[in-house]
Amino acid sequence: MGVSRPVPPPPAAVLAVDAGNSKTDVALIAADGTVLGSGRAGGFQPPRVGVEAAVDVLEQAVAGAAEAAGLPRLAPGAPYAAQVAACLANADLPVEERRLADAIGARGWGTATEVRNDTFAILRAGLAAAGGPRGVAVVCGAGINCVGMLPDGRTARFPALGQISGDWGGGGGLAQEAMWWAARAEDGRGGPTALAAALPGHFGLGSMYELIEAMHLGTISPGRVHELVPVLFAVAAAGDPVASALVERQAEEVVALASVALERLGLLAEEAPVLLGGGVLTAGHPQLNGRIGALLAERAPHALLSVVSAPPVLGAGLLGLDALGAGPEAYGKLRAHFG
């Protein structure tokens, strides 16, 4: 008769995953907050490649973290961590989070798996080390999104699916708007704006017609449209009314998201953090961030505004420690690791 042997506990407490459209970061974290190993892989894009292929990309980063931690290859029934805390781009709806949690859970990386939209990683990374998340985060990178959370688990969120869900802005949206106004300025359908010269000039071209043709024919990759966002901000800073209006509108969108999320969570009448993340909001554009501060002071006078510079994988790790009820020292050690 065979003798059953007890299954040893997982070598890590948390497997933290932050997966954006362009890159994936993973960290294996011990119960005391020590980072045992980390890994990186490409972007997480299930709408383009399918769920299983997208999770394969996560697996590359997980394997890298396990190797860095000196862990053997995953064996059946022997997960790497007690808790997988995955904050993922393209997990925009709760139903998508559940489907992705099932797909990731099937890989056996952790005893338990929780999936959230990647905006939650920014929110958690910018909040106090222990006690659970309480506040609101607005992320403006390629797109725009907002989430809020209370320590009891209640959340405020938006679908963030683009125009069909009422969104405006983000880096991609700003670039497209700048192109629209510049094209109309050049051909006479709209008023003048310095964007008409500045946008094609960025690519060494002499007119909007040339830029439109290059983008349409693929001479300039559509992926490079994000390069126009700093150009837009530079033209706005020089006083161009059209460019300035776009920056002002982006600030209004950020404040609308934050104030509605605060109201949904019952935080408008008390001090609460409002955190800004993503490339557009962390770039330090004085006109944008200054206007956000002024408008937020009007709409939510008790909000405490700050910019999050910590890596989002830290937020995923903190969410994992939250789920396990970790002690304060673990939070401090993990945060210190990420600077």
Coordinates of C-alpha atoms in Angstrom, one line a residue:
M1 CA 0.0 0.0 0.0
G2 CA 1.4 3.4 -1.0
V3 CA 2.3 6.0 1.6
S4 CA 0.8 9.5 1.1
R5 CA 3.3 12.3 1.6
P6 CA 2.2 15.8 2.7
V7 CA 2.4 18.4 -0.1
P8 CA 5.0 21.0 0.8
P9 CA 3.8 24.6 0.9
P10 CA 4.5 26.8 -2.2
P11 CA 8.0 28.4 -2.1
A12 CA 6.5 31.9 -2.5
A13 CA 3.6 33.6 -0.9
V14 CA 2.7 35.8 -3.9
L15 CA 3.2 35.6 -7.7
A16 CA 2.6 39.2 -8.7
V17 CA 1.8 39.9 -12.4
D18 CA 1.5 43.3 -14.1
A19 CA 0.8 42.8 -17.8
G20 CA 0.3 45.8 -20.1
N21 CA -0.1 46.0 -23.8
S22 CA 3.6 46.3 -24.4
K23 CA 5.3 44.4 -21.6
T24 CA 4.7 42.0 -18.7
D25 CA 6.5 42.1 -15.3
V26 CA 6.3 39.3 -12.8
A27 CA 7.7 38.9 -9.3
L28 CA 7.8 36.0 -6.9
I29 CA 7.5 37.3 -3.4
A30 CA 8.1 35.6 0.0
A31 CA 5.7 35.9 3.0
D32 CA 8.0 38.5 4.5
G33 CA 8.0 40.7 1.4
T34 CA 11.3 39.6 0.0
V35 CA 11.4 39.4 -3.8
L36 CA 12.7 36.0 -4.7
G37 CA 12.9 36.5 -8.4
S38 CA 11.5 38.6 -11.3
G39 CA 10.8 38.1 -15.0
R40 CA 9.7 40.1 -18.0
A41 CA 8.0 39.2 -21.3
G42 CA 6.1 40.9 -24.0
G43 CA 2.7 42.5 -24.0
F44 CA -0.6 40.9 -22.9
Q45 CA -3.1 41.2 -25.8
P46 CA -5.8 38.6 -25.7
P47 CA -8.1 40.5 -28.0
R48 CA -5.5 40.2 -30.8
V49 CA -4.0 36.7 -30.2
G50 CA -6.6 34.9 -28.0
V51 CA -6.6 34.1 -24.3
E52 CA -4.4 31.0 -24.3
A53 CA -1.7 32.6 -26.5
A54 CA -1.8 35.7 -24.3
V55 CA -1.4 33.6 -21.2
D56 CA 1.6 31.9 -22.9
V57 CA 3.3 35.2 -22.8
L58 CA 2.7 35.5 -19.1
E59 CA 4.1 32.1 -18.7
Q60 CA 7.4 33.2 -20.2
A61 CA 7.7 35.9 -17.6
V62 CA 6.7 33.5 -14.8
A63 CA 9.3 31.0 -15.9
G64 CA 11.9 33.8 -15.9
A65 CA 11.0 34.8 -12.3
A66 CA 11.1 31.1 -11.2
E67 CA 14.5 30.7 -12.8
A68 CA 15.8 33.9 -11.1
A69 CA 14.5 32.6 -7.8
G70 CA 16.3 29.2 -8.3
L71 CA 13.1 27.3 -8.4
P72 CA 12.7 24.1 -10.3
R73 CA 10.2 23.8 -13.2
L74 CA 6.6 23.7 -12.1
A75 CA 5.4 20.2 -11.2
P76 CA 1.8 19.0 -11.1
G77 CA 0.2 19.9 -7.8
A78 CA 3.1 22.0 -6.7
P79 CA 2.4 25.7 -7.4
Y80 CA 5.0 28.4 -7.2
A81 CA 2.9 30.6 -4.8
A82 CA 0.0 30.6 -2.5
Q83 CA -1.6 33.6 -4.2
V84 CA -1.5 34.8 -7.9
A85 CA -2.3 38.5 -8.0
A86 CA -2.5 39.4 -11.7
C87 CA -3.3 42.9 -12.9
L88 CA -3.9 42.8 -16.6
A89 CA -4.5 45.1 -19.5
N90 CA -7.6 44.2 -21.6
A91 CA -9.3 42.8 -18.5
D92 CA -11.8 45.7 -18.7
L93 CA -15.0 44.0 -17.5
P94 CA -15.6 41.7 -14.5
V95 CA -16.6 38.9 -16.8
E96 CA -13.2 39.2 -18.6
E97 CA -11.4 39.1 -15.2
R98 CA -13.2 35.9 -14.3
R99 CA -12.4 34.2 -17.7
L100 CA -8.8 35.2 -17.4
A101 CA -8.6 34.0 -13.8
D102 CA -9.9 30.6 -14.9
A103 CA -7.3 30.5 -17.7
I104 CA -4.4 31.5 -15.4
G105 CA -5.6 29.2 -12.6
A106 CA -5.5 26.3 -15.0
R107 CA -1.8 26.8 -15.4
G108 CA -1.2 25.8 -11.7
W109 CA 1.1 28.7 -10.8
G110 CA -0.7 29.4 -7.5
T111 CA -3.1 27.8 -5.0
A112 CA -5.5 30.8 -5.5
T113 CA -5.7 33.2 -8.4
E114 CA -7.2 36.7 -8.5
V115 CA -7.3 38.8 -11.7
R116 CA -7.9 42.6 -11.8
N117 CA -7.6 45.3 -14.5
D118 CA -4.1 46.7 -14.6
T119 CA -5.4 50.1 -13.3
F120 CA -5.8 48.5 -9.9
A121 CA -2.0 47.9 -9.8
I122 CA -1.4 51.7 -10.1
L123 CA -4.0 52.4 -7.4
R124 CA -2.4 49.9 -5.0
A125 CA 1.2 50.9 -5.7
G126 CA 0.4 54.5 -4.8
L127 CA -1.4 53.8 -1.5
A128 CA -0.2 53.2 2.1
A129 CA 1.7 50.0 2.6
A130 CA -0.8 48.2 4.8
G131 CA -4.5 48.4 5.7
G132 CA -6.0 47.8 2.3
P133 CA -6.5 50.2 -0.6
R134 CA -8.6 53.3 -0.2
G135 CA -8.7 55.9 -2.9
V136 CA -9.0 56.4 -6.7
A137 CA -6.5 56.1 -9.5
V138 CA -6.7 57.6 -13.0
V139 CA -4.4 56.1 -15.6
C140 CA -3.7 57.9 -18.9
G141 CA -1.3 56.0 -21.1
A142 CA -2.3 54.8 -24.6
G143 CA -5.9 55.0 -23.3
I144 CA -7.6 56.3 -20.2
N145 CA -9.1 54.4 -17.3
C146 CA -10.1 55.0 -13.6
V147 CA -10.7 52.7 -10.6
G148 CA -11.5 53.3 -7.0
M149 CA -11.4 50.9 -4.1
L150 CA -12.2 50.7 -0.4
P151 CA -10.6 48.4 2.2
D152 CA -13.8 46.3 2.4
G153 CA -13.4 45.4 -1.3
R154 CA -16.0 47.7 -2.8
T155 CA -14.9 49.2 -6.1
A156 CA -15.8 52.0 -8.5
R157 CA -14.8 51.4 -12.1
F158 CA -15.6 52.2 -15.7
P159 CA -15.7 49.9 -18.8
A160 CA -12.9 51.9 -20.5
L161 CA -13.6 50.4 -23.9
G162 CA -13.1 53.6 -25.9
Q163 CA -15.8 55.6 -27.6
I164 CA -18.5 53.0 -27.2
S165 CA -18.2 53.3 -23.4
G166 CA -18.0 57.1 -23.3
D167 CA -14.3 57.5 -23.1
W168 CA -12.2 60.4 -24.5
G169 CA -8.5 61.0 -24.5
G170 CA -5.5 59.0 -23.5
G171 CA -2.3 59.2 -25.6
G172 CA -3.9 57.5 -28.6
G173 CA -7.0 59.7 -28.5
L174 CA -4.9 62.9 -28.1
A175 CA -2.8 62.0 -31.1
Q176 CA -5.8 61.3 -33.2
E177 CA -7.5 64.6 -32.2
A178 CA -4.3 66.5 -32.9
M179 CA -4.2 64.9 -36.4
W180 CA -7.9 65.8 -37.0
W181 CA -7.4 69.4 -36.2
A182 CA -4.1 69.7 -38.1
A183 CA -5.6 68.1 -41.2
R184 CA -8.5 70.5 -41.2
A185 CA -6.3 73.5 -40.6
E186 CA -4.2 72.7 -43.6
D187 CA -7.0 72.0 -46.1
G188 CA -9.2 74.9 -45.0
R189 CA -12.1 73.1 -43.2
G190 CA -10.9 74.3 -39.8
G191 CA -9.1 77.2 -38.2
P192 CA -5.4 77.7 -38.1
T193 CA -3.2 75.8 -35.6
A194 CA 0.6 75.3 -35.3
L195 CA -0.1 71.6 -35.1
A196 CA -0.4 71.6 -38.9
A197 CA 3.3 72.2 -39.2
A198 CA 4.5 70.6 -36.0
L199 CA 3.0 67.1 -36.5
P200 CA 4.5 66.4 -39.9
G201 CA 7.7 68.2 -38.9
H202 CA 8.2 65.6 -36.2
F203 CA 8.6 63.0 -38.9
G204 CA 10.7 65.2 -41.2
L205 CA 7.7 65.8 -43.5
G206 CA 6.6 69.1 -45.0
S207 CA 2.8 68.9 -44.8
M208 CA -0.1 67.2 -43.2
Y209 CA -1.0 65.7 -46.6
E210 CA 2.4 63.9 -46.6
L211 CA 1.9 62.7 -43.0
I212 CA -1.7 61.4 -43.7
E213 CA -0.4 59.6 -46.8
A214 CA 2.5 58.1 -45.0
M215 CA 0.3 56.8 -42.2
H216 CA -2.4 55.5 -44.6
L217 CA 0.2 53.6 -46.7
G218 CA 2.1 52.3 -43.7
T219 CA 5.3 54.2 -44.5
I220 CA 5.0 55.5 -40.9
S221 CA 3.8 52.7 -38.7
P222 CA 0.5 53.3 -36.9
G223 CA 2.3 52.4 -33.7
R224 CA 4.3 55.6 -33.9
V225 CA 1.2 57.8 -33.6
H226 CA 2.0 58.0 -29.9
E227 CA 5.1 60.1 -30.7
L228 CA 2.7 63.0 -31.5
V229 CA 1.6 63.4 -27.9
P230 CA 4.7 65.2 -26.7
V231 CA 4.5 67.4 -29.8
L232 CA 0.9 68.3 -28.9
F233 CA 1.9 69.3 -25.4
A234 CA 4.9 71.4 -26.7
V235 CA 2.6 73.2 -29.2
A236 CA 0.1 73.8 -26.4
A237 CA 2.8 75.1 -24.0
A238 CA 3.8 77.6 -26.8
G239 CA 0.2 79.1 -26.6
D240 CA -1.5 77.5 -29.5
P241 CA -5.3 77.7 -28.8
V242 CA -6.3 74.5 -30.5
A243 CA -3.6 72.4 -28.8
S244 CA -4.3 74.1 -25.5
A245 CA -8.0 73.2 -25.8
L246 CA -7.1 69.5 -26.2
V247 CA -4.9 69.6 -23.1
E248 CA -7.7 71.4 -21.2
R249 CA -10.2 68.8 -22.3
Q250 CA -7.9 65.9 -21.2
A251 CA -7.7 67.5 -17.7
E252 CA -11.5 67.8 -17.6
E253 CA -11.8 64.1 -18.5
V254 CA -9.4 63.0 -15.8
V255 CA -11.2 65.1 -13.1
A256 CA -14.6 63.8 -14.3
L257 CA -13.5 60.2 -13.8
A258 CA -11.8 60.8 -10.5
S259 CA -14.7 62.8 -9.0
V260 CA -17.4 60.4 -10.1
A261 CA -15.4 57.5 -8.7
L262 CA -14.9 59.3 -5.4
E263 CA -18.7 60.0 -5.2
R264 CA -19.6 56.4 -5.9
L265 CA -17.4 55.3 -3.0
G266 CA -18.7 58.0 -0.6
L267 CA -15.3 59.7 -0.5
L268 CA -16.2 63.2 -1.8
A269 CA -16.7 64.7 1.7
E270 CA -13.5 63.3 3.2
E271 CA -9.8 63.2 2.5
A272 CA -9.0 60.5 0.0
P273 CA -6.0 59.9 -2.3
V274 CA -6.4 60.5 -6.1
L275 CA -3.5 59.0 -7.9
L276 CA -2.3 59.7 -11.4
G277 CA -0.5 57.1 -13.4
G278 CA 0.4 56.2 -17.0
G279 CA 2.8 57.9 -19.4
V280 CA 0.7 61.0 -20.2
L281 CA 0.1 61.9 -16.5
T282 CA 3.6 61.0 -15.2
A283 CA 5.4 63.0 -17.8
G284 CA 5.0 66.1 -15.7
H285 CA 3.3 68.4 -18.3
P286 CA 2.7 71.6 -16.2
Q287 CA -0.4 72.7 -18.2
L288 CA -2.1 69.3 -17.9
N289 CA -1.3 68.5 -14.3
G290 CA -1.8 72.0 -13.1
R291 CA -5.2 72.2 -14.7
I292 CA -6.1 68.8 -13.2
G293 CA -5.1 70.1 -9.8
A294 CA -7.2 73.2 -10.2
L295 CA -10.3 71.4 -11.4
L296 CA -10.1 68.7 -8.8
A297 CA -9.9 71.3 -6.1
E298 CA -13.3 72.6 -7.3
R299 CA -15.0 69.2 -7.8
A300 CA -13.4 67.3 -4.9
P301 CA -11.9 69.8 -2.5
H302 CA -10.8 67.1 0.0
A303 CA -8.9 64.9 -2.6
L304 CA -5.2 64.4 -2.0
L305 CA -3.6 64.5 -5.5
S306 CA -0.3 62.7 -6.3
V307 CA 1.5 61.1 -9.2
V308 CA 2.5 57.4 -8.9
S309 CA 6.0 56.6 -10.1
A310 CA 6.4 53.2 -8.5
P311 CA 6.3 50.2 -10.9
P312 CA 2.8 48.6 -11.2
V313 CA 4.1 45.2 -10.4
L314 CA 4.6 46.5 -6.9
G315 CA 0.8 47.2 -6.7
A316 CA 0.1 43.7 -7.9
G317 CA 2.4 42.3 -5.2
L318 CA 0.7 44.5 -2.5
L319 CA -2.7 43.2 -3.6
G320 CA -1.4 39.7 -3.2
L321 CA -0.2 40.5 0.3
D322 CA -3.6 42.0 1.1
A323 CA -5.3 38.8 0.1
L324 CA -3.0 36.8 2.4
G325 CA -3.4 39.2 5.4
A326 CA 0.4 39.9 5.5
G327 CA 2.0 41.8 8.4
P328 CA 3.2 45.4 8.1
E329 CA 6.9 44.4 7.8
A330 CA 6.2 42.5 4.6
Y331 CA 4.6 45.6 2.9
G332 CA 7.6 47.7 3.9
K333 CA 10.1 45.3 2.6
L334 CA 8.4 44.8 -0.7
R335 CA 7.9 48.6 -1.2
A336 CA 11.6 49.2 -0.3
H337 CA 12.7 46.6 -2.9
F338 CA 11.0 48.7 -5.7
G339 CA 12.4 51.9 -4.4

